[in-house]
Every structure is written in C-alpha cells, then in structure tokens.
Short mmCIF file of C-alpha atoms and ligand atoms in Angstrom, two decimals:
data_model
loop_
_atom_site.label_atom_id
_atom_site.label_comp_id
_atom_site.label_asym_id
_atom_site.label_seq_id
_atom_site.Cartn_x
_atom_site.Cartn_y
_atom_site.Cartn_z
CA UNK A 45 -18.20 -10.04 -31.74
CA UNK A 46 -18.35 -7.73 -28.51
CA UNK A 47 -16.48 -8.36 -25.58
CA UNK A 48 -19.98 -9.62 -23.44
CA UNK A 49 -21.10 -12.50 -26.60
CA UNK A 50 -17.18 -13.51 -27.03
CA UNK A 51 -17.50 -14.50 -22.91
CA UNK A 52 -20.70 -15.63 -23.12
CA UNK A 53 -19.86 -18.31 -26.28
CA UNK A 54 -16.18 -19.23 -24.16
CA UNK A 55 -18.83 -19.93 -21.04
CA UNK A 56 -21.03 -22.36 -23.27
CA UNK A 57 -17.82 -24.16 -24.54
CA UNK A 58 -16.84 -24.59 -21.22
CA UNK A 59 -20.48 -26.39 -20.20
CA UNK A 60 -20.91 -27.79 -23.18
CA UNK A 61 -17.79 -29.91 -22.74
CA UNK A 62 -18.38 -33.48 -20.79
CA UNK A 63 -14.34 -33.25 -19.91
CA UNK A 64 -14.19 -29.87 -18.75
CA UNK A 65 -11.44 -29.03 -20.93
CA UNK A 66 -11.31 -26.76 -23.96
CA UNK A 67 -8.56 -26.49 -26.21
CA UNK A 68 -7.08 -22.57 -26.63
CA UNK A 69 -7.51 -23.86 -30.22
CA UNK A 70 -10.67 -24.90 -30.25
CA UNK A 71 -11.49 -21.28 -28.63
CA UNK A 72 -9.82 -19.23 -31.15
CA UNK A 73 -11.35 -21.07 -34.61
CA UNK A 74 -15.01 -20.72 -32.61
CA UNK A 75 -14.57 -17.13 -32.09
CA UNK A 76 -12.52 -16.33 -35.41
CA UNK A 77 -9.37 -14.68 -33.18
CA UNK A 78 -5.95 -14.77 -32.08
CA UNK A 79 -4.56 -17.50 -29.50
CA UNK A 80 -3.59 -13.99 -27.78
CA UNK A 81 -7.06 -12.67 -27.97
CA UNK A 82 -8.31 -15.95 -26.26
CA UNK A 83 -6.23 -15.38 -23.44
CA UNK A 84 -6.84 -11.96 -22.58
CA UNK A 85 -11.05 -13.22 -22.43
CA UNK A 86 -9.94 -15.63 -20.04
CA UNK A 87 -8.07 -12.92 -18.02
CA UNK A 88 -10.98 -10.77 -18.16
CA UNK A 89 -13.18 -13.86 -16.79
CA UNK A 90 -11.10 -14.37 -14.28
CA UNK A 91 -10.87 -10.72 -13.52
CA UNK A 92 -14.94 -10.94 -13.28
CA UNK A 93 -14.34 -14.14 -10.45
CA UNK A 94 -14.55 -17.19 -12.61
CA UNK A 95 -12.42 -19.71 -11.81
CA UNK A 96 -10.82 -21.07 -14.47
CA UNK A 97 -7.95 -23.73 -14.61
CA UNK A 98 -5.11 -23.88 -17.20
CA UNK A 99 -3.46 -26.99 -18.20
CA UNK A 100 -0.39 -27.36 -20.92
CA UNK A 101 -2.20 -29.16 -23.47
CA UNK A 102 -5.40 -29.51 -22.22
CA UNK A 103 -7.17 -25.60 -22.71
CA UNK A 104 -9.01 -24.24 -20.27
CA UNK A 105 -11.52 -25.55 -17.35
CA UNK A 106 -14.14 -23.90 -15.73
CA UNK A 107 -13.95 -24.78 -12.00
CA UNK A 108 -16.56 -22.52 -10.52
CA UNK A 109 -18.88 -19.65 -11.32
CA UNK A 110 -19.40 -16.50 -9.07
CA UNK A 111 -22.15 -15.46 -8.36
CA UNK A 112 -22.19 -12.22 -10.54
CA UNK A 113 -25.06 -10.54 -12.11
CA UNK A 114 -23.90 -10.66 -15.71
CA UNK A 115 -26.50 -11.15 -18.48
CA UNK A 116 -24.37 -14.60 -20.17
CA UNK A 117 -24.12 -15.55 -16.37
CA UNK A 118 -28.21 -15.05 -16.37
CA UNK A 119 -29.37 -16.47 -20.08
CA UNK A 120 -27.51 -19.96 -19.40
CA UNK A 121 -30.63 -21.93 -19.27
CA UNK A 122 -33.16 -19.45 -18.91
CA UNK A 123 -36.13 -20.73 -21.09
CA UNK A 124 -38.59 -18.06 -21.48
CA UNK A 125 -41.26 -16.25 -24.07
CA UNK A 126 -40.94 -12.64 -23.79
CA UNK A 127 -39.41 -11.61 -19.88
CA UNK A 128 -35.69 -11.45 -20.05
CA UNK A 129 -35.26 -11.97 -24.11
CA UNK A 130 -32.65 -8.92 -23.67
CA UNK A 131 -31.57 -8.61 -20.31
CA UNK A 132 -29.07 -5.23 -19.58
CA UNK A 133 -26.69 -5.45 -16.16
CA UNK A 134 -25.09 -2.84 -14.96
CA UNK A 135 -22.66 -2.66 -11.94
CA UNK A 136 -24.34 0.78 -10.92
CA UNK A 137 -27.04 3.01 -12.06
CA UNK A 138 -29.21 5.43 -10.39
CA UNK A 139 -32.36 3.69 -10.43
CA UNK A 140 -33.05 0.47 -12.77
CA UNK A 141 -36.59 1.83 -13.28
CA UNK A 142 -35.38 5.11 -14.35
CA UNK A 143 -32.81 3.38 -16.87
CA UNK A 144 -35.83 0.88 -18.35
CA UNK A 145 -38.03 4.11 -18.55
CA UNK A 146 -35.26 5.46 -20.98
CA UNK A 147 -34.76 2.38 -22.79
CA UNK A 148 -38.90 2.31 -23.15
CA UNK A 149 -39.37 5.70 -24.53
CA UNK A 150 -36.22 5.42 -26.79
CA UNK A 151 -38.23 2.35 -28.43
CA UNK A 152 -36.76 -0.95 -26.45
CA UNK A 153 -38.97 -4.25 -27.03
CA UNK A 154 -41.14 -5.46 -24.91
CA UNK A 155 -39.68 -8.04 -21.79
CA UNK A 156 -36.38 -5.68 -21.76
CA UNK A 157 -34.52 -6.40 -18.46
CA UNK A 158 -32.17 -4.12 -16.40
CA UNK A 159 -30.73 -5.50 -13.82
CA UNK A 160 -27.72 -3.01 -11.59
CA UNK A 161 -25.60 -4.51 -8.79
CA UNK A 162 -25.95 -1.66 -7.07
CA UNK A 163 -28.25 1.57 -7.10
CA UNK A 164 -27.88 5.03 -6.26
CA UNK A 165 -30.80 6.70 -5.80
CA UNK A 166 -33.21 3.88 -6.02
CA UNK A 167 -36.81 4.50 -6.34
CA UNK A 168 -39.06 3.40 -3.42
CA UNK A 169 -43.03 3.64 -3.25
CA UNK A 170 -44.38 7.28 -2.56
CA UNK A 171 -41.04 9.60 -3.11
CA UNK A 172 -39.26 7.20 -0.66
CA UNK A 173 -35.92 5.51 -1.62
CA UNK A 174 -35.23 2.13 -1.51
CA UNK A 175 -31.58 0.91 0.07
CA UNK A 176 -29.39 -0.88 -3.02
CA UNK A 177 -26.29 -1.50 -1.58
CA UNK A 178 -23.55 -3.35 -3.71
CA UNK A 179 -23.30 -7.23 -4.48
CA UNK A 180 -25.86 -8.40 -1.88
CA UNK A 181 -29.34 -8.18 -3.43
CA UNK A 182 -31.40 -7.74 -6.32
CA UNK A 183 -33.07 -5.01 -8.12
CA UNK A 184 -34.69 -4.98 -11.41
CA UNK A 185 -36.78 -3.68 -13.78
CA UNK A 186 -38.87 -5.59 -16.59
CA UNK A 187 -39.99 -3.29 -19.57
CA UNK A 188 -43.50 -4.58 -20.67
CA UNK A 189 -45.81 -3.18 -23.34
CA UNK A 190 -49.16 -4.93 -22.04
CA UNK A 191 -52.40 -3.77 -24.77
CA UNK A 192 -54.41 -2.93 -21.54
CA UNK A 193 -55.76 0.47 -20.43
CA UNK A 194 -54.32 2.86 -18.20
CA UNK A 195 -56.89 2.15 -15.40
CA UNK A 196 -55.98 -1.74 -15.10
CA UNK A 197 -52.17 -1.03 -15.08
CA UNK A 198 -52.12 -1.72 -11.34
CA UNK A 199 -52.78 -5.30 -12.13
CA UNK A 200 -49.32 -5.81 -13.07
CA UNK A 201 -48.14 -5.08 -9.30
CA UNK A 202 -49.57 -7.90 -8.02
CA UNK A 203 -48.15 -10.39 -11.01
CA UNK A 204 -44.92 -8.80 -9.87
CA UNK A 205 -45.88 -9.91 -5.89
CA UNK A 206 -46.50 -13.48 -7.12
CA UNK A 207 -43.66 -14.06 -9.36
CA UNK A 208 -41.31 -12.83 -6.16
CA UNK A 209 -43.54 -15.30 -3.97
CA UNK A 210 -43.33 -18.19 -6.43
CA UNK A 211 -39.53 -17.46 -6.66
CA UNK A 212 -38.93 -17.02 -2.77
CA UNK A 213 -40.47 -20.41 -2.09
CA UNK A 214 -38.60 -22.46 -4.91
CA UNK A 215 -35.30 -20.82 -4.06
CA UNK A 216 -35.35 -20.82 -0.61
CA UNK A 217 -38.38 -22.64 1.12
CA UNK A 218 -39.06 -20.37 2.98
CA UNK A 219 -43.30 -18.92 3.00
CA UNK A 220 -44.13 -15.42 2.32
CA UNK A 221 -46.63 -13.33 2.33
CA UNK A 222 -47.99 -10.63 0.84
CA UNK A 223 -49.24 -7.15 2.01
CA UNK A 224 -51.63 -4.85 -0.15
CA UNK A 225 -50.28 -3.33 -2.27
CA UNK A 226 -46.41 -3.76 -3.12
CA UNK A 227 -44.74 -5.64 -0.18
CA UNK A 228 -43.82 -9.46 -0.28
CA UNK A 229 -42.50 -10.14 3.81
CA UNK A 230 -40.97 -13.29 5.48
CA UNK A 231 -41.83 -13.46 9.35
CA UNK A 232 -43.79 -10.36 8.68
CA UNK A 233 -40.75 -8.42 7.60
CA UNK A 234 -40.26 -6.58 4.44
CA UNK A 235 -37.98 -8.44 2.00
CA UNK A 236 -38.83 -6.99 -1.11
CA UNK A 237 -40.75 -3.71 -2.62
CA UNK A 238 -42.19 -3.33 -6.11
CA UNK A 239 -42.68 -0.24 -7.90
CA UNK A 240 -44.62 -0.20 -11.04
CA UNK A 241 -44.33 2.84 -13.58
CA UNK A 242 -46.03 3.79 -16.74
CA UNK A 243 -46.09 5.84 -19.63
CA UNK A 244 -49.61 6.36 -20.93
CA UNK A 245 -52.17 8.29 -23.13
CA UNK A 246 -55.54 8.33 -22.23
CA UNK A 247 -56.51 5.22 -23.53
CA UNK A 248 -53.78 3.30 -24.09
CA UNK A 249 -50.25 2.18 -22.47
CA UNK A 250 -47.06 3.01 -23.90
CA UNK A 251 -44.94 0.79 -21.38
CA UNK A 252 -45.17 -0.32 -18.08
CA UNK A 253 -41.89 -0.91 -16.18
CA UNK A 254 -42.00 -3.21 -13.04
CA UNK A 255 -39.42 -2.48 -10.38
CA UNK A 256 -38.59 -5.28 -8.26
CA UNK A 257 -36.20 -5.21 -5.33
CA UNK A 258 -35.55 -7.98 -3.18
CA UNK A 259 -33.37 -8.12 -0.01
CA UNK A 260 -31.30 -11.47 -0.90
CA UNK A 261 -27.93 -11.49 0.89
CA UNK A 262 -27.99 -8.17 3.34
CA UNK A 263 -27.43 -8.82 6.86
CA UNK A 264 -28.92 -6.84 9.22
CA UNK A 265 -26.03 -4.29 10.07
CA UNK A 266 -26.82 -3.39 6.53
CA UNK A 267 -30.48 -1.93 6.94
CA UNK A 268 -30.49 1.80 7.94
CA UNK A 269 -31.32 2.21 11.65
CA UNK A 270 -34.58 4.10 10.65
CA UNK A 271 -36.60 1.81 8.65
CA UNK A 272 -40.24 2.87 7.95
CA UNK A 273 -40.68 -0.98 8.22
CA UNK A 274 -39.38 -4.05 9.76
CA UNK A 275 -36.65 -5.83 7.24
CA UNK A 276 -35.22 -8.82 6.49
CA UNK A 277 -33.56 -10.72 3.55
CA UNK A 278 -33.78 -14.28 2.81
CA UNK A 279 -30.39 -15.09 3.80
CA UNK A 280 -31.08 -13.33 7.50
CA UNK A 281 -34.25 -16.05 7.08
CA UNK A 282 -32.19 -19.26 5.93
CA UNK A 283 -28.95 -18.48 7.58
CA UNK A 284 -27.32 -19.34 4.38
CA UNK A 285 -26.57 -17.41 1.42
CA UNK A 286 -28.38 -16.69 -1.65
CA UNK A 287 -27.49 -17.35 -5.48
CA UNK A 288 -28.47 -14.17 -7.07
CA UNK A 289 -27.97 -15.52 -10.31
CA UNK A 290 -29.98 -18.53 -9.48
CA UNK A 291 -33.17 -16.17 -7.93
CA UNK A 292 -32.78 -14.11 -10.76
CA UNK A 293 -33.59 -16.92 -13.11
CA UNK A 294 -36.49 -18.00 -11.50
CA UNK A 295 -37.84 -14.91 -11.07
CA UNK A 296 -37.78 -13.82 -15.03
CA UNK A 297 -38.52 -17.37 -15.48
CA UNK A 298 -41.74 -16.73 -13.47
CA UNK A 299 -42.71 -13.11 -14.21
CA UNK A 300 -42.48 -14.71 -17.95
CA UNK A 301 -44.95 -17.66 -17.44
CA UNK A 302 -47.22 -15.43 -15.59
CA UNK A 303 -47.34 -12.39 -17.66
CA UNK A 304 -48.73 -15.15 -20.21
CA UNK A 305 -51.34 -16.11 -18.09
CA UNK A 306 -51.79 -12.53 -17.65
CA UNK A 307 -52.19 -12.27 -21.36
CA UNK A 308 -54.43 -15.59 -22.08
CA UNK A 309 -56.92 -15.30 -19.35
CA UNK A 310 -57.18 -11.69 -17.55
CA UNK A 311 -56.10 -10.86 -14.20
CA UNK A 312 -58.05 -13.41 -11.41
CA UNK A 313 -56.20 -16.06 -11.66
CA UNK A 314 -53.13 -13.66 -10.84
CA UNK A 315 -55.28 -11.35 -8.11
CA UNK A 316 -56.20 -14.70 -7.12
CA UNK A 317 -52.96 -16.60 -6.54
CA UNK A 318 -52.18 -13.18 -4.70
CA UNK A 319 -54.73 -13.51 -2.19
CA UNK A 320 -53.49 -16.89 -1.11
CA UNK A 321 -50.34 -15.33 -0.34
CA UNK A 322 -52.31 -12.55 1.96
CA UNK A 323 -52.98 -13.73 5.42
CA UNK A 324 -54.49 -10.43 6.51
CA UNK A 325 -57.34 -11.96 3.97
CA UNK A 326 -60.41 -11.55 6.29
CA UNK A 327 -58.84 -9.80 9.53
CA UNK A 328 -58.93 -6.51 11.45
CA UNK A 329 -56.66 -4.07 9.05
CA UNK A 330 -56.35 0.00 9.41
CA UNK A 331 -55.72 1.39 5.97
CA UNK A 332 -53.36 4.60 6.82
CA UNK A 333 -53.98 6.66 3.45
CA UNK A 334 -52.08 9.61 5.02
CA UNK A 335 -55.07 12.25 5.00
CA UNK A 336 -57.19 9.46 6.87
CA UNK A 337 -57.60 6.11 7.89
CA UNK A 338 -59.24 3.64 7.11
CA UNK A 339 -60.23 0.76 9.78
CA UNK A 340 -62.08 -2.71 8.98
CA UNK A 341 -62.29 -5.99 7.53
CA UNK A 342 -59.79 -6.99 4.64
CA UNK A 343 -62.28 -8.50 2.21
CA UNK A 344 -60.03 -8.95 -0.43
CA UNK A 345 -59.20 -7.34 -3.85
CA UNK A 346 -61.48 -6.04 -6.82
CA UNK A 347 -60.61 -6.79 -10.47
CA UNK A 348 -57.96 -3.86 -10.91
CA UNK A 349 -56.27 -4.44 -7.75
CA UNK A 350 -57.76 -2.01 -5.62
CA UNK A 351 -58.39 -3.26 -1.58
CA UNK A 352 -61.84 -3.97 -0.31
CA UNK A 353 -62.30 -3.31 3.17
CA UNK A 354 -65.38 -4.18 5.17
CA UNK A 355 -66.09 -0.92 7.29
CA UNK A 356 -69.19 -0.21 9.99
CA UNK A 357 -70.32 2.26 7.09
CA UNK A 358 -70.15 -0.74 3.97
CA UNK A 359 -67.46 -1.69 1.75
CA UNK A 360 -64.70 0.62 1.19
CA UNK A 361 -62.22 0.93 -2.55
CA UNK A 362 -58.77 1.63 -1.67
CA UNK A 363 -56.46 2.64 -4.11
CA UNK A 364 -53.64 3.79 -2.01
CA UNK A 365 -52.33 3.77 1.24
CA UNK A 366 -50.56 1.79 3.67
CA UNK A 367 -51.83 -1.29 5.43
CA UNK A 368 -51.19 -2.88 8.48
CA UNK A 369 -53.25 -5.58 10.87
CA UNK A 370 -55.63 -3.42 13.34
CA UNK A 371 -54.46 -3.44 16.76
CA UNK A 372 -56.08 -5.09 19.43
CA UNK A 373 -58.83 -3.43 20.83
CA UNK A 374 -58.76 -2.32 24.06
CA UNK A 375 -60.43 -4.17 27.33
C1 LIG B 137 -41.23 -0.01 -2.21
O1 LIG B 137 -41.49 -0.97 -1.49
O2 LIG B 137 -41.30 1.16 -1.78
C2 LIG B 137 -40.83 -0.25 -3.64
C3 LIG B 137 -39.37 -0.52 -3.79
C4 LIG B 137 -38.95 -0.85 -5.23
C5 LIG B 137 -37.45 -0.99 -5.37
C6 LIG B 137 -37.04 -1.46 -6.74
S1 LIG B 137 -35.34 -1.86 -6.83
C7 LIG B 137 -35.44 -2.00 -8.56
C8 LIG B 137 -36.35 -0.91 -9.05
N1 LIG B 137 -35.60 0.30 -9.28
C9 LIG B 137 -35.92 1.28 -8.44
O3 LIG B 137 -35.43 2.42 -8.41
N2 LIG B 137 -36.90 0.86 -7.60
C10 LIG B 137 -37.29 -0.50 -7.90
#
C-alpha cells in the first residue's frame, strides 16, 4: 500500500467512526502493518495539518481537516462518472496543463485530474501567464478524450465557464458572469481564466485538456500591480475565506455532470446555460482582435462557440479576440 492510499484508508476510519476514536489496533490489522508504522502515518498527517488527538486507550481522533489540496482530502465524497476518477496533486509544477498534456500523450484515461498548489510558469490565454501563487487558489487541469472533431473543440471552453459559474454560486453565493470567450468575473472583475488545449489529427481529437484557474483566497496585495484586467477572488468578494477542497469538489463534481450532458445531447444546452451567465448578451461590445476591432451588438454565440456580433455591415463570426462593453458614445 503507498504512503497516499495508507492515509487516505486511516482518513475513512477516522469518518467512518460515530465516536471519533480509532484504536492504533484497529489501524494496524486494516492496513496489515506495524503499531510503529501506524504512528509514523499519523505523524506524517499531522505533518500535512490534520489535527489529530491521541488518547491512552482510546486510538486516534480526527479533530479537524486543513484545507489542503490532497487527492484522499478531494475523493471523500466526491460522486462522479468520469471527471476526477484519478485525480494527481502536486505542491508545485510548472503548469498543470503542461503536466496533463504529458500524462495525455503518455496514454492517461480520460477525466485525469491535476491539480498543483502552486504554479510556476502557468499558462495564461495568448502567450500570457497566469499568477499561481502558493496555498491560496486553484488551478487545474481535466484530461478529456471527447469523440468530437477538431473544429468543435472550443465547445468545451464554455462547459468549463459554466461548471466554474455553477460552482461559484453554490460555494459562495455570490453571481458571476461570464465574458466571451474564457473569463468568469464577479463585480466585473476577473476571478478565473480557462485555457483549453488539444492534441489533434485532422479529423479526430486525441485529448483535450481544460485549464481552469480560479482566484479563491488571494487578497489583493497579491495581484501584480500591472494586470491586463481588473481582479478579484471570491474571498476579496465574501470577505471570508474559501474551502479549496470544498470548491474543488463541486467543481469536478460539476464539470462531471456537465460533460455528460455534453455527451447525451450536444452543446446548446451548455452554450445555452452560458449565455445566461453573459450580461453583455445584447449590448454595445468592441471586439479588440489585435490586428482590428471589431464594434457592435453582442448577439450571442453560434454552435461551436464562436461570438456573433451585430455590426452596421451584418453579422460578424469571431473566433478570437478580446471583448469588452463599447464605451459610451460621445455627445
Ligand atoms: C486566461 O484567462 O488567460 C487563462 C488562464 C488559465 C489558467 C489555468 S491555471 C490551471 C491551468 N494551468 C495553466 O498553466 N493554465 C491553466
């Protein structure tokens, strides 16, 4: 038994005990070791912040969890089909998209999860890098292996923009929004960026990884002085702190139930469920897709996610660039 599935079966003894207590015993004929052993998996428990109690006679007692991103921490009473049936955590990598990309073309099922407390050089939309400072917020990647062409792979960003919505709402109450293509904001400030990646031939998908980063705990000393955008993180929104274990959970939980709708009925109802989320839906938008832009109506999305605007010379497709609500015009 490795080190991580020894924890993780001391961890369900401890819930799965009405008293609290478990017996060093009890411990060491479940896991087939030493009374020594047993001990040093507490110590390295402890060591990872759990609070655990020892009582001559009794065993052990779990008083309180942290708040740590480990994968037994994560699959306690996650329930789902195919999103976070492995999940990987690491307390630093470069980029968790570059580390699913690996694990995809070395062969890693589909609904692989890698999850790093803190990043490196973390990938950000158009070369730019996203900020992944330690402990405070999430970022992930989900390794899916959708039988969908290349051309509709863009889909998947917006499943990954209504999974974070769902989970922002449930966690925190608080409403987001969305902007087109890869931002979810609160008060109109970014608090998380997605970054989908693929691996393709020319008619089929080998993987696609989706990179999810959301600002959970990180105050606003934390954000770099020169942001491209405004910031924010649902704590900075609450004014109380967020369980990153608990978000995560949801948010697998819900990437998981929607990737099945995904699956059983096509993209609208996701691209739909998006667009309630948008409130630039039907308002005065410049589109600034760097060699140009773009200024009109936002008339919504077309079936493979690209943005419809209404312009004085018809309706425009999209694909990329960066949007933002039209200012007013001038009297
Ligand atoms: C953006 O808004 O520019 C996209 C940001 C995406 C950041 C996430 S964090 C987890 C995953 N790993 C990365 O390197 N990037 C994505």
């Amino acid at each position: 038994m490795t080190t991580s599935s020894s924890r993780e079966t001391i961890l369900q003894l401890f819930r799965e005990t009405p008293s609290g207590f478990v017996s060093g015993e009890h411990i060491s004929k479940i896991l087939g070791v030493s009374r020594t052993a047993v001990w040093k998996q507490i110590s390295s428990l402890r060591d990872l912040g759990y609070q655990i109690e020892a009582a001559p006679s009794r065993g052990y007692r779990l008083l309180q969890s942290p708040d740590v991103m480990l994968a037994e921490e994560l699959r306690h009473g996650l329930s789902v089909q195919v999103v976070g049936r492995e999940i990987q955590t690491l307390a630093e990598t470069d980029s968790t998209n570059a580390r699913a990309s690996a694990l995809g073309d070395a062969g890693a099922p589909e609904g692989m999860v890698v999850i790093a407390d803190r990043q490196t050089a973390g990938k950000g939309r158009l070369g730019r890098s996203w900020v992944s400072p330690e402990g405070v917020n999430l970022y992930l990647s989900v390794l899916l292996r959708p039988q969908i062409l290349p051309m509709d792979a863009s889909q998947l960003t917006f499943l990954s923009a209504v999974a974070v919505c769902r989970s922002i709402a449930a966690v925190s109450g608080l409403q987001p929004t969305v902007k087109w293509p890869n931002d979810v904001l609160l008060s109109g400030r970014k608090a998380a960026g997605l970054l989908n990646e693929m691996s393709s031939e020319t008619d089929r998908v080998n993987y696609v990884i989706l990179g999810i980063g959301v600002n959970l705990n990180m105050q606003a000393e934390q954000f770099p002085s020169q942001l491209r955008y405004p910031a924010t993180s649902l704590a900075i929104e609450t004014g109380r702190r967020i369980s990153r274990v608990e978000f995560t959970r949801t948010l697998l939980a819900q990437i998981d139930a929607l990737y099945e709708l995904y699956k059983s009925h096509g993209p609208c109802p996701v691209l739909a469920e998006w667009e309630e989320y948008c409130d630039l839906t039907g308002k005065p938008i410049e589109v600034d897709c760097q060699s140009r832009l773009i200024r009109g109506v936002m008339s919504g999305l077309d079936t493979d996610g690209a943005l419809l605007v209404k312009t004085a010379d018809g309706l425009e497709r999209v694909l990329a660039g960066d949007v933002r609500p039209a200012p007013p015009a001038p009297r």
